């Protein structure tokens, strides 16, 4: 194979591939968390969630 040199971006610098990949993965995780929270995944939250029925009836 021939040894090809990288050409710099027109501005002089380019973002490395691993940085782009990490950014995309982080964006996907954030979107999934927003969808899960908006969809009600996780159930009812609050102090009553950790108490028995007898304790919450008081």
mmCIF file of C-alpha atoms in Angstrom:
data_model
loop_
_atom_site.group_PDB
_atom_site.id
_atom_site.type_symbol
_atom_site.label_atom_id
_atom_site.label_comp_id
_atom_site.label_asym_id
_atom_site.label_seq_id
_atom_site.Cartn_x
_atom_site.Cartn_y
_atom_site.Cartn_z
ATOM 1 C CA UNK A 1 0.000 0.000 0.000
ATOM 2 C CA UNK A 2 1.095 3.520 -0.560
ATOM 3 C CA UNK A 3 1.763 5.798 2.358
ATOM 4 C CA UNK A 4 -0.854 8.540 2.139
ATOM 5 C CA UNK A 5 -0.435 11.654 4.190
ATOM 6 C CA UNK A 6 -3.432 13.262 5.819
ATOM 7 C CA UNK A 7 -4.512 16.523 4.352
ATOM 8 C CA UNK A 8 -5.450 19.150 6.930
ATOM 9 C CA UNK A 9 -8.942 20.599 6.893
ATOM 10 C CA UNK A 10 -9.383 23.918 5.103
ATOM 11 C CA UNK A 11 -9.247 25.736 8.467
ATOM 12 C CA UNK A 12 -6.012 24.016 9.380
ATOM 13 C CA UNK A 13 -7.246 21.575 12.035
ATOM 14 C CA UNK A 14 -9.708 18.716 12.020
ATOM 15 C CA UNK A 15 -11.469 16.914 14.827
ATOM 16 C CA UNK A 16 -10.108 13.393 15.453
ATOM 17 C CA UNK A 17 -12.433 10.507 14.713
ATOM 18 C CA UNK A 18 -12.495 9.272 18.303
ATOM 19 C CA UNK A 19 -13.701 12.695 19.484
ATOM 20 C CA UNK A 20 -16.503 12.686 16.927
ATOM 21 C CA UNK A 21 -17.473 9.140 17.919
ATOM 22 C CA UNK A 22 -17.496 9.980 21.612
ATOM 23 C CA UNK A 23 -19.636 13.049 20.966
ATOM 24 C CA UNK A 24 -22.148 11.050 18.942
ATOM 25 C CA UNK A 25 -22.318 8.347 21.635
ATOM 26 C CA UNK A 26 -22.874 10.964 24.349
ATOM 27 C CA UNK A 27 -25.628 12.603 22.291
ATOM 28 C CA UNK A 28 -27.360 9.249 21.803
ATOM 29 C CA UNK A 29 -27.257 8.548 25.564
ATOM 30 C CA UNK A 30 -28.713 11.984 26.348
ATOM 31 C CA UNK A 31 -31.519 11.519 23.815
ATOM 32 C CA UNK A 32 -32.348 8.074 25.223
ATOM 33 C CA UNK A 33 -32.454 9.457 28.773
ATOM 34 C CA UNK A 34 -34.789 12.257 27.710
ATOM 35 C CA UNK A 35 -37.081 9.785 25.960
ATOM 36 C CA UNK A 36 -37.075 7.496 29.010
ATOM 37 C CA UNK A 37 -37.886 10.350 31.398
ATOM 38 C CA UNK A 38 -40.570 11.828 29.134
ATOM 39 C CA UNK A 39 -42.141 8.403 28.606
ATOM 40 C CA UNK A 40 -42.504 7.731 32.309
ATOM 41 C CA UNK A 41 -40.004 4.895 32.383
ATOM 42 C CA UNK A 42 -38.913 4.287 35.949
ATOM 43 C CA UNK A 43 -42.310 4.558 37.589
ATOM 44 C CA UNK A 44 -43.571 6.924 40.215
ATOM 45 C CA UNK A 45 -40.822 8.723 42.107
ATOM 46 C CA UNK A 46 -40.984 10.269 45.529
ATOM 47 C CA UNK A 47 -40.668 9.405 49.223
ATOM 48 C CA UNK A 48 -43.709 7.126 49.126
ATOM 49 C CA UNK A 49 -41.931 4.786 46.783
ATOM 50 C CA UNK A 50 -39.733 3.459 49.605
ATOM 51 C CA UNK A 51 -42.474 3.027 52.201
ATOM 52 C CA UNK A 52 -44.970 0.263 52.786
ATOM 53 C CA UNK A 53 -48.687 0.801 52.176
ATOM 54 C CA UNK A 54 -49.306 1.011 55.940
ATOM 55 C CA UNK A 55 -46.790 3.836 56.319
ATOM 56 C CA UNK A 56 -48.213 5.894 53.452
ATOM 57 C CA UNK A 57 -51.820 5.590 54.697
ATOM 58 C CA UNK A 58 -51.087 7.526 57.889
#
